[in-house]
Short mmCIF file of C-alpha atoms in Angstrom, two decimals:
data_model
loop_
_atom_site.label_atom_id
_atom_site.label_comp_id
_atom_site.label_asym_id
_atom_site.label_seq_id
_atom_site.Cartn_x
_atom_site.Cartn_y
_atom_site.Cartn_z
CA UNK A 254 116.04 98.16 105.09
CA UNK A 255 116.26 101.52 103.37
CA UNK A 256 120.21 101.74 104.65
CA UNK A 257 120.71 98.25 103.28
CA UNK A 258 119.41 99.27 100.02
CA UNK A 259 121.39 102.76 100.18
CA UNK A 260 124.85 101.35 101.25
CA UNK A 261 124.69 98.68 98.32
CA UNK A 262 123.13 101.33 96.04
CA UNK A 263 119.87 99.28 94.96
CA UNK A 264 117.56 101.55 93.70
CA UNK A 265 113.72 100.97 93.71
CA UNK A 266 113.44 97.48 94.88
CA UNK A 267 110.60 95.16 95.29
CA UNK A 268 110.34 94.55 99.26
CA UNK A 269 108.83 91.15 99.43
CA UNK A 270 107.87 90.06 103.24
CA UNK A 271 106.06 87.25 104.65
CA UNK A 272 104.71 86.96 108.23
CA UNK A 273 106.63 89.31 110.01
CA UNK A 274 109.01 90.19 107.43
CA UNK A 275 105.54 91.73 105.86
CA UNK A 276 105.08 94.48 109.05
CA UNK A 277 108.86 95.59 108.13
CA UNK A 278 108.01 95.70 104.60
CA UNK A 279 104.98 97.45 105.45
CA UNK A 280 106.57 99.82 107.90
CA UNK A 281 109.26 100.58 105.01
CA UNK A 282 107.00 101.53 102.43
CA UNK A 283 105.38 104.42 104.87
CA UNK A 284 108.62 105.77 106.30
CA UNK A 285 110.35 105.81 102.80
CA UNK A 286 107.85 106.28 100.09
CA UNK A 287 110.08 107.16 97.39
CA UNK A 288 111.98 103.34 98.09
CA UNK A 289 110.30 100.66 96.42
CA UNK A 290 108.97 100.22 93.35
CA UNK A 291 106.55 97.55 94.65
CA UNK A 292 105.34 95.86 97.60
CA UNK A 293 104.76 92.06 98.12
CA UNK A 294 102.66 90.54 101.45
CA UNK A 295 102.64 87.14 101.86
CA UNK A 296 100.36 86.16 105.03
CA UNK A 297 100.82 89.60 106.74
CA UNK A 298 99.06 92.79 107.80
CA UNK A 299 99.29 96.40 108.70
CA UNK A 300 98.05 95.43 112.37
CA UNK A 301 97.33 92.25 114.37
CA UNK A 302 94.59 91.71 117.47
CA UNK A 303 95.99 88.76 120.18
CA UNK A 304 91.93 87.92 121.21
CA UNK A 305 91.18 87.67 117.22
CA UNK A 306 94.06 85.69 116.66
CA UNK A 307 93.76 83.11 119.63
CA UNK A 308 89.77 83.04 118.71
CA UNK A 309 91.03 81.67 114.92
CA UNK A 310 93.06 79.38 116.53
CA UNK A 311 90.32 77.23 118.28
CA UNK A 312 88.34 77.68 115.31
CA UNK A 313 90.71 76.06 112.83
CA UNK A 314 92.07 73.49 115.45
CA UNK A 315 90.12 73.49 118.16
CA UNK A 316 90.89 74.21 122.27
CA UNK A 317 94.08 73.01 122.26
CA UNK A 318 95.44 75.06 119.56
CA UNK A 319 93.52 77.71 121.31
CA UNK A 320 94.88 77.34 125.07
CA UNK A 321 98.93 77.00 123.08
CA UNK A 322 98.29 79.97 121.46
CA UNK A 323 96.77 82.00 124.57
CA UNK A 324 100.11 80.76 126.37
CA UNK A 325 102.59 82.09 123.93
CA UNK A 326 101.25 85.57 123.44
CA UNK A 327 100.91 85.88 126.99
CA UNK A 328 104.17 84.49 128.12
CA UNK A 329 106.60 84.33 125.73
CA UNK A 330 109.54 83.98 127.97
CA UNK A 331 107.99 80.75 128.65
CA UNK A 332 110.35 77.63 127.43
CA UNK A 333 106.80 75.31 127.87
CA UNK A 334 104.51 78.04 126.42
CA UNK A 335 106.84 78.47 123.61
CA UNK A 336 106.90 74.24 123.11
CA UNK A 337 103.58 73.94 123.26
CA UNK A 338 102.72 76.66 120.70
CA UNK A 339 104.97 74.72 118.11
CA UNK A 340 103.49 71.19 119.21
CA UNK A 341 99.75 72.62 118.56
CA UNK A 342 99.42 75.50 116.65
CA UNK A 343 102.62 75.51 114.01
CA UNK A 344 100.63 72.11 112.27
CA UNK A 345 98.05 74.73 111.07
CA UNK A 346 100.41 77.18 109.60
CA UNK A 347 100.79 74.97 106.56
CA UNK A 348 97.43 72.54 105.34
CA UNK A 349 100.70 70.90 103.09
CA UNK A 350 101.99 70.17 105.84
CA UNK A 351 104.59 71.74 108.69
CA UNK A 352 108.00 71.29 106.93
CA UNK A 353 110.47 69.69 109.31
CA UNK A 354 113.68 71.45 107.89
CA UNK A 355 112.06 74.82 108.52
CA UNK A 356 113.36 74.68 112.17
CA UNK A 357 117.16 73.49 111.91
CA UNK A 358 117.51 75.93 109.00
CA UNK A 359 116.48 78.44 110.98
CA UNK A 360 118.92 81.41 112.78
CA UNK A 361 115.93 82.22 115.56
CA UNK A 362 117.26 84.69 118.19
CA UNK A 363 114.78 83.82 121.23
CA UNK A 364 115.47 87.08 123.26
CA UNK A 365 113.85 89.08 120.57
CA UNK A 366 110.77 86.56 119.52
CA UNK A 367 109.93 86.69 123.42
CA UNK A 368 110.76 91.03 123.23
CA UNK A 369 108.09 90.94 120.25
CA UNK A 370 105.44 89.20 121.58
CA UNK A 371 105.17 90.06 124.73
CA UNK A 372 101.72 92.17 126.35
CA UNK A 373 103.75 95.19 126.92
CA UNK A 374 105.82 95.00 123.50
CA UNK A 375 104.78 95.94 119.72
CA UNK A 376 102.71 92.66 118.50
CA UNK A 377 98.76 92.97 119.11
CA UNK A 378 99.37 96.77 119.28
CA UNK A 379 101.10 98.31 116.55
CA UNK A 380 98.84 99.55 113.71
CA UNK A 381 99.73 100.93 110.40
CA UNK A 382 96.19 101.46 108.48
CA UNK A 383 96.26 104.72 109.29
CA UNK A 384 99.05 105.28 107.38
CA UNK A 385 99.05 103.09 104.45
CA UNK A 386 96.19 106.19 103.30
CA UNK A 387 99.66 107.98 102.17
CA UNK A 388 100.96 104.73 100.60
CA UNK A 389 100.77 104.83 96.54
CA UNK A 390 103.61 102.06 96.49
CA UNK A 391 101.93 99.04 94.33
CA UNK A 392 101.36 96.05 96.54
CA UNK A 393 100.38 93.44 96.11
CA UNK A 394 98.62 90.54 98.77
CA UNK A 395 98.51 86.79 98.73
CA UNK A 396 96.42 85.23 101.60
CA UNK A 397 95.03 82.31 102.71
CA UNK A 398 91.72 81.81 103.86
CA UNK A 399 92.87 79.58 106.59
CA UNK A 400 95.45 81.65 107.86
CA UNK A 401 95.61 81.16 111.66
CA UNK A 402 98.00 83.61 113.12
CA UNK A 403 97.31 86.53 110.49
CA UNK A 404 93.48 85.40 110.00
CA UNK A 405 92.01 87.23 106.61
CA UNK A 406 89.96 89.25 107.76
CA UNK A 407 93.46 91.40 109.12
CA UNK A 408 94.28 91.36 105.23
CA UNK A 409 91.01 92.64 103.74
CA UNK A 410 91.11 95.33 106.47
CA UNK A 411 95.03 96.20 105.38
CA UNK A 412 94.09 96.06 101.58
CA UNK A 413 91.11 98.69 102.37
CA UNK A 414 93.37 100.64 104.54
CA UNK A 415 95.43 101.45 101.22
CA UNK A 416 94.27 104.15 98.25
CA UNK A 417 92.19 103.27 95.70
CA UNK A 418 93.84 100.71 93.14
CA UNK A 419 96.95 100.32 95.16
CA UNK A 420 96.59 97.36 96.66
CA UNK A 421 95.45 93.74 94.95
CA UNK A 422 94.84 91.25 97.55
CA UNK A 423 94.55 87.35 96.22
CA UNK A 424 92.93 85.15 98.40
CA UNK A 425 93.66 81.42 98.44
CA UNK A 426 90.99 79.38 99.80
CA UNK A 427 92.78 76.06 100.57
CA UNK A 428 95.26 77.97 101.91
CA UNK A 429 96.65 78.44 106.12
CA UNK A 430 99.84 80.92 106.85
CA UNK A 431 102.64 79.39 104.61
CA UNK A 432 101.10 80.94 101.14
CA UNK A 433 103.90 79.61 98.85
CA UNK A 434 104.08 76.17 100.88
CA UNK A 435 100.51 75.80 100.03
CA UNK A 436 100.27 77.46 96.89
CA UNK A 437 103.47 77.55 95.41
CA UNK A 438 102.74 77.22 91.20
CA UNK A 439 99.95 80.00 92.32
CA UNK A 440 102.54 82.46 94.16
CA UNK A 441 105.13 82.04 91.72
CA UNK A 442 103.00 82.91 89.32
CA UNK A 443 101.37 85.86 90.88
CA UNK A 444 104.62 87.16 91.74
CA UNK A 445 106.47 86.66 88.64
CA UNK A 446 102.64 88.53 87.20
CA UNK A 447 102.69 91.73 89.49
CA UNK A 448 106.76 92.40 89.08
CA UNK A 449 106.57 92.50 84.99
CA UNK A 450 102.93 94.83 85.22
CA UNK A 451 104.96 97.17 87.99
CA UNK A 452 106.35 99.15 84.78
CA UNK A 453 102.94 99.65 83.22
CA UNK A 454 101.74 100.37 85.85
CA UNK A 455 104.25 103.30 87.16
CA UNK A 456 103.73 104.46 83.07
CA UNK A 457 100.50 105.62 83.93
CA UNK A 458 101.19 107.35 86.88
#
């Protein structure tokens, strides 16, 4: 990201990431401070916990969504794990609704979703709360409350992890994993809200 930004000269952007574009954005803002002028996390977290995650699962749809779940973060290679997972547990990453375009718009590269979630690999053990102590980027959160695969209680920890004031987590209540596909009139506004404060806010620094 920050060689992206160099070769086409942007200076101090916004890094907006959702899901898993959110532990990139994250992971940028701690290895190049000086980068962004803001930070936006839609649905993600500075860690994530496979037990917690498959446990939210079977709360918000029950032991099938929970057994789908198990399967895919423990064998990701798996065509049928992988299958199932979508069948069961993508339903509840929307409460709007799963939107059937998402998939046949979608470049997915299967060799590294499988790298990512496997036991041995970075998801359910990379952490970044430690860091984010050293973080005085502006950020700003927008959650739902029935977020299955990053439940909320991995965003409140995250928006603690960060100093004082830094951080402004917004929590949607009727709201699963796709934020803006739930909450889009909210989000937009939210965003459009924390991007025109960001030079006030760097003022008083």
């Amino acid at each position: 990201v920050a060689e992206f930004c160099s070769a086409l000269s942007i200076k101090r952007p916004i890094l907006l990431g959702a899901s898993f574009g959110g532990f990139v954005a994250i992971a940028t803002a701690i290895r190049h401070p000086d980068l962004a002028a803001g930070l936006i996390l839609i649905g993600s977290a500075a860690y994530t916990d496979r037990e917690r995650i498959i446990r939210r699962f079977e709360e918000l749809g029950g032991p099938a969504a929970s057994h789908a779940a198990r399967g895919m973060l423990t064998d990701p290679d798996s065509p049928a794990a992988v299958a199932d997972y979508i069948a069961k547990c993508f339903p509840l990453y929307a409460r709007a609704g799963f939107d059937p375009m998402l998939a046949p718009r979608s470049i997915v590269n299967r060799d590294v979703s499988a790298h990512f979630f496997r036991p041995e690999s970075e998801f359910g053990r990379f952490d970044y709360r430690p860091a984010l102590a050293q973080v005085r980027t502006p950020t700003l959160m927008l959650h739902g409350e029935l977020d299955p695969i990053v439940p909320i209680d991995f965003a409140r920890h995250t928006a603690s992890a960060f100093p004082e004031g830094v951080a402004d987590l917004r929590v949607f209540a009727e709201c699963a994993h796709d934020v803006a596909r739930d909450m889009w009139a909210e989000t937009r506004a939210a965003i459009v809200e924390f991007i025109q404060a960001i030079p006030r806010r760097q003022d008083r620094v």
